[in-house]
Amino acid sequence: MVNLTIDDKQVTVPKDATIFDAAKAAGIRIPILCHDKKLHPFGGCRMCLVEVEQMKGRQIPACTTPVTEGMIVRTTTDEIIKARKMVLELLLLKHPIDCPVCDAAGDCDLQNLTYEYKVNANRFQDEKFQHKIDYENPLIERDMNRCIHCGKCARICDEIVSFGAYTFMNRGIEAKIGTEFDGPLNCEFCGSCVSVCPVGALVSRPFKFKARWWSLNKVKSVCSYCGTGCQLTLGVKDNKVLTTIYDENQGFHNGQLCTRGRFGYQFVNSDKRLSTPLIRKNGTLQPASWDEALTLVSAKLVEAKNAGGKSVAGLVTPRLTNEELFLIKKLFKDGLGSDSIDHSAGYAHAALTAGAAESFGSAASPSVISDIQNADLLLVVKTDAYETHPVVGFEINLGVKRKEIDLRIISDKRGKLSKLPKAVTYVHKPGQEVALVNALAQVLLADNLQDSTATGVEGFEGLKQQLEAFAPEKIAAACGLDADTIKTLARDYAKAAKALIILPLGLGYPGHGKALAQALANLALLSGKVGKEGCGVLFLGEKNNSQGAADLGIYPTAGGADADAILAGCQSGSIKTLIVAGENPVVSYPDRKRVEAALDKVEFLVVQDLFLTETAAKAHVVLPACSFAEKSGTFTSVGRAVQQVNQAIKPVGEARSDFAILNGLLAGLTGNAPYADAAAVFAEIAATVPAYAGLTIAGLGDTGAILPVTVKPRFVAAETAAVTAESGKFALVTGSALYHCGTMSRFGEGPMHVCPEGYVELGRDDAQALNVKDGDTVAVKSASGELRLKAKVGTRMPQGVVFAPYHFDEASVNSIAVGAPVTWVSISK
């Protein structure tokens, strides 16, 4: 630690702190324009000039100057004030004074500092810049006439997003921030540049001219897309969510968001939102009152309860709050006597609820997100981890670029993570993940690299015997990697002091289930890399509350039907009443024809949703539900962080929260009084779910709480499924597009501006052989159907392998994919 004095105040800070850091720790404000806590110090704006007595009063930038023992610093001398005023005058020399029409007015650091330092005249004169304004981008407007050259946009895009869309161009007075060939912005559209821009050079187009910053009500909440658990602040006016507001001190991610979090909020205010209940009459859905709709639903549920509860089932989205999930579980268990409830098609949570539960003794990751940057080596399964959880991808970027973490990727394709410095991607044949991981574990045993604790773990001898069949020489050809490469990867993983495995999950990854989770758990346990900082396995649940759904048992736990059996029961007639809360199985579950046939045949289908989805359109009763912005409760992230969701606006139209709907139905079935609020339900969760013991909603505050996990290790043999190639056909793998999460993001204007439709991605060699060009429409045919999709030609797909995202209704990929890890298809123009 280092001791210094700032403005006569004694301060003690770590030795790697800067003067700016020390002043901030002491509560002393130093103005700054080019600094952000996530970025490397830059020292470009010179607003943070201070005087250091030991340097004979020389003015130096506080943000780049490290502290030294005994340093005496002055931050507000007359000379410093004069210097700062001159800096502002020079910045305003070329800056247009268009504050009345600038969207950043009220949130502009330059405007605020100009006011603070009373710069009401300028001693300097020059012509203003006349740069062409980029209006072409639907999400980010660029006006370089307002740019002050702080470089924050270029730095955040390079250091954290690792895309590099911006750079400084030209020199001297002609210098500016530009893009590739000075053309229109073409990037990932995460909006990170907009969030850190201190002026109005970069603004959000969806928010432009919607409201002034000072008129917004700011409400802290948690993103409702993927399971990362990013905190965000919603900007609200007139009962509408108009924007997200950047706060560098919010969450583990310091306010950093991806495209969905930054620009995908518009679904909350969408004109397509359901605003009243619907009941099917004479074959069509017609508006109805809540009393009429709930009376009909309650009558059917009572009928199902009286019949023993065997004929009723539920498919539930893990986007609901913990409190809502608890209520629906209680509705089925206590109210209906049914255990037939599931989520995420049954397989997308199996890595947690079956794999981790058996191998680690808990349906949760033994690791947390902070372990990423504390690791020495990261073993990522599929480059898709960046697409499924972009902010986790930012953490990987930071770890690799700043801390030189060794990044190894096993994947059926290349991707964004493959481009990071010194990253090694092992491209294997599709569907061979379990066999490959088993081979890695076998190398540890063959080379005697297992940890001393491994032999004492239950199941060790059985695993050792099973892995004999997975020697690298035996499976190398099937995996598409040579034996020496497999051995090198295994040895490097074993020798790393701290190594973390990352596995993305989701409806687009049917191969990422129980077997793969257990194979990875075996590898981690064999090497002794569990229960330590920077080690373990981090399972990336797909949705915002996938971990909460696993914690609360939203899957059959007492012999009930899983999602697959529920759909089979609907088709056979054994399931007569089906409640679908927020799920859209018609588009997101495999084998669309089967799903549609099952939903068409079920006697009574109730759907709770925000929109009249493809599934809701088949319902007998549709109940309009609330978005995350219209309710309060909690979500649990992939890193086991329980965080508060705060209501920002009133329900749209006559919509009711899932909490209100389920609370009323449960009270009607059981005869018990309804719960008073979400806090009362959370108290019961804390009393009945061990991991949540001792927690209260009020006690979570703004930061939340990390759930404890006790690992009870056990080796479980991971079974492999044979993948038989079909001659002359392509291996189709499905997954997530960067801009989408599930099917809900289709209703967010931001994601749809960038990625509005489905596509099939193939490599250049395959495209050339098929005479297919980027943007061509091609026919993709499997044994179960045929689609026409736009071709996306690039360099990341290996020969013979193609990829398609699963999010879209038109030409939905589940029309040709039935849930196998690999679907064999033919492609033609």
Coordinates of C-alpha atoms in Angstrom, one line a residue, residues 288-474:
A288 CA -62.4 -11.5 -23.3
S289 CA -62.4 -10.2 -19.8
W290 CA -60.0 -11.5 -17.1
D291 CA -62.9 -12.9 -15.1
E292 CA -64.2 -14.8 -18.1
A293 CA -60.7 -16.1 -19.0
L294 CA -59.7 -17.1 -15.5
T295 CA -63.0 -18.7 -14.8
L296 CA -62.6 -20.9 -17.8
V297 CA -59.0 -21.8 -16.9
S298 CA -59.8 -22.5 -13.3
A299 CA -62.7 -24.8 -14.2
K300 CA -60.4 -26.8 -16.4
L301 CA -57.8 -27.0 -13.7
V302 CA -60.3 -28.1 -11.1
E303 CA -61.4 -30.8 -13.6
A304 CA -57.8 -32.0 -14.0
K305 CA -57.2 -31.9 -10.2
N306 CA -60.4 -34.0 -9.6
A307 CA -59.1 -36.5 -12.2
G308 CA -55.9 -37.0 -10.2
G309 CA -53.7 -34.5 -11.9
K310 CA -52.3 -36.9 -14.4
S311 CA -53.9 -35.2 -17.4
V312 CA -52.4 -31.8 -16.9
A313 CA -48.9 -30.6 -17.7
G314 CA -46.9 -27.4 -18.0
L315 CA -44.1 -26.0 -20.2
V316 CA -42.5 -23.0 -18.6
T317 CA -40.0 -20.4 -19.7
P318 CA -36.9 -19.8 -17.5
R319 CA -37.4 -16.1 -18.2
L320 CA -39.9 -15.9 -15.3
T321 CA -38.7 -14.6 -11.9
N322 CA -37.8 -17.1 -9.2
E323 CA -41.0 -16.1 -7.4
E324 CA -43.1 -16.9 -10.4
L325 CA -41.3 -20.2 -11.0
F326 CA -41.9 -21.2 -7.4
L327 CA -45.6 -20.4 -7.8
I328 CA -46.0 -22.5 -10.9
K329 CA -44.2 -25.4 -9.3
K330 CA -46.5 -25.1 -6.3
L331 CA -49.5 -24.8 -8.6
F332 CA -48.7 -28.2 -10.2
K333 CA -47.4 -29.9 -7.1
D334 CA -49.8 -28.7 -4.4
G335 CA -52.7 -27.4 -6.5
L336 CA -53.0 -30.1 -9.2
G337 CA -51.0 -33.0 -7.8
S338 CA -48.9 -33.2 -11.0
D339 CA -45.2 -33.5 -11.5
S340 CA -45.4 -33.1 -15.3
I341 CA -43.7 -29.7 -15.7
D342 CA -40.6 -28.9 -17.6
H343 CA -38.7 -26.1 -19.4
S344 CA -36.3 -25.6 -22.3
A345 CA -37.5 -28.7 -24.2
G346 CA -36.2 -30.9 -21.4
Y347 CA -32.7 -31.3 -22.8
A348 CA -31.4 -27.7 -22.6
H349 CA -31.2 -27.8 -18.8
A350 CA -30.0 -31.5 -18.5
A351 CA -26.4 -30.4 -18.2
L352 CA -27.3 -28.8 -14.9
T353 CA -30.2 -30.8 -13.6
A354 CA -28.8 -34.2 -14.6
G355 CA -25.1 -33.8 -15.4
A356 CA -23.9 -31.4 -12.7
A357 CA -26.4 -32.7 -10.2
E358 CA -24.9 -36.2 -10.4
S359 CA -21.2 -35.2 -10.9
F360 CA -21.0 -32.3 -8.4
G361 CA -24.0 -33.0 -6.2
S362 CA -25.7 -29.8 -7.2
A363 CA -27.6 -28.6 -10.2
A364 CA -25.4 -25.5 -10.5
S365 CA -22.0 -24.5 -11.7
P366 CA -19.2 -25.0 -9.1
S367 CA -17.6 -21.9 -10.6
V368 CA -18.6 -18.2 -11.0
I369 CA -18.0 -15.6 -13.7
S370 CA -15.1 -14.0 -11.8
D371 CA -13.2 -17.2 -12.2
I372 CA -12.7 -16.4 -15.9
Q373 CA -10.2 -13.7 -15.3
N374 CA -8.6 -15.6 -12.4
A375 CA -7.7 -18.6 -14.5
D376 CA -4.4 -19.4 -16.2
L377 CA -6.1 -21.5 -18.9
L378 CA -9.6 -21.4 -20.3
L379 CA -11.0 -24.5 -22.0
V380 CA -14.1 -23.3 -23.9
V381 CA -16.4 -25.8 -25.5
K382 CA -17.6 -24.2 -28.8
T383 CA -16.8 -20.7 -30.0
D384 CA -20.6 -20.2 -29.7
A385 CA -20.0 -19.2 -26.0
Y386 CA -19.5 -15.6 -27.4
E387 CA -22.7 -15.7 -29.3
T388 CA -24.8 -17.2 -26.5
H389 CA -23.4 -15.0 -23.7
P390 CA -21.6 -11.9 -25.3
V391 CA -20.7 -10.2 -22.0
V392 CA -19.1 -13.5 -20.8
G393 CA -17.2 -13.2 -24.1
F394 CA -16.1 -9.7 -23.1
E395 CA -14.7 -11.2 -19.9
I396 CA -12.8 -13.8 -21.9
N397 CA -11.5 -11.1 -24.2
L398 CA -10.2 -9.1 -21.2
G399 CA -8.6 -12.2 -19.6
V400 CA -6.8 -13.1 -22.8
K401 CA -5.7 -9.6 -23.9
R402 CA -4.8 -8.1 -20.5
K403 CA -3.7 -11.1 -18.4
E404 CA -2.5 -13.4 -21.2
I405 CA -4.7 -16.2 -20.2
D406 CA -4.1 -19.3 -22.3
L407 CA -7.3 -19.8 -24.4
R408 CA -8.1 -23.2 -25.8
I409 CA -11.3 -23.9 -27.7
I410 CA -12.8 -27.2 -28.8
S411 CA -15.4 -26.6 -31.4
D412 CA -17.1 -27.7 -34.6
K413 CA -16.4 -24.3 -36.2
R414 CA -14.2 -21.3 -35.7
G415 CA -15.6 -18.0 -34.3
K416 CA -14.9 -14.7 -32.7
L417 CA -13.0 -16.2 -29.8
S418 CA -10.7 -18.0 -32.3
K419 CA -9.3 -14.6 -33.3
L420 CA -8.0 -13.6 -29.9
P421 CA -4.2 -13.4 -29.4
K422 CA -2.6 -16.9 -29.2
A423 CA -6.0 -18.6 -29.0
V424 CA -5.9 -22.2 -30.2
T425 CA -9.1 -23.7 -31.7
Y426 CA -9.3 -27.4 -32.1
V427 CA -11.9 -27.9 -34.9
H428 CA -13.4 -31.4 -34.5
K429 CA -16.1 -33.2 -36.4
P430 CA -19.6 -32.3 -35.3
G431 CA -21.2 -34.3 -32.5
Q432 CA -17.9 -35.7 -31.2
E433 CA -17.6 -33.4 -28.1
V434 CA -18.1 -36.2 -25.6
A435 CA -15.7 -38.6 -27.2
L436 CA -13.0 -35.9 -27.4
V437 CA -13.4 -34.8 -23.7
N438 CA -13.3 -38.5 -22.7
A439 CA -10.1 -38.8 -24.6
L440 CA -8.6 -35.8 -22.8
A441 CA -9.5 -37.5 -19.5
Q442 CA -7.9 -40.8 -20.7
V443 CA -4.6 -39.0 -21.4
L444 CA -4.6 -37.7 -17.8
L445 CA -4.9 -41.2 -16.5
A446 CA -2.4 -42.7 -19.0
D447 CA 0.2 -40.1 -18.2
N448 CA -0.5 -40.3 -14.5
L449 CA -1.4 -36.6 -14.5
Q450 CA -4.5 -37.0 -12.3
D451 CA -4.7 -35.1 -9.0
S452 CA -3.9 -37.0 -5.8
T453 CA -7.5 -36.5 -4.7
A454 CA -9.0 -38.2 -7.7
T455 CA -8.5 -41.8 -6.6
G456 CA -10.7 -41.1 -3.5
V457 CA -13.7 -39.9 -5.5
E458 CA -16.6 -42.3 -5.9
G459 CA -16.6 -44.0 -9.3
F460 CA -12.9 -43.6 -10.0
E461 CA -12.3 -47.2 -10.9
G462 CA -15.4 -47.4 -13.1
L463 CA -14.4 -44.3 -15.0
K464 CA -10.8 -45.6 -15.4
Q465 CA -12.2 -48.8 -17.0
Q466 CA -14.6 -46.9 -19.2
L467 CA -12.0 -44.5 -20.5
E468 CA -9.8 -47.3 -21.8
A469 CA -11.9 -47.2 -25.0
F470 CA -11.1 -43.5 -25.5
A471 CA -7.4 -43.5 -26.0
P472 CA -6.6 -40.7 -28.5
E473 CA -5.3 -43.2 -31.1
K474 CA -8.7 -44.9 -31.0

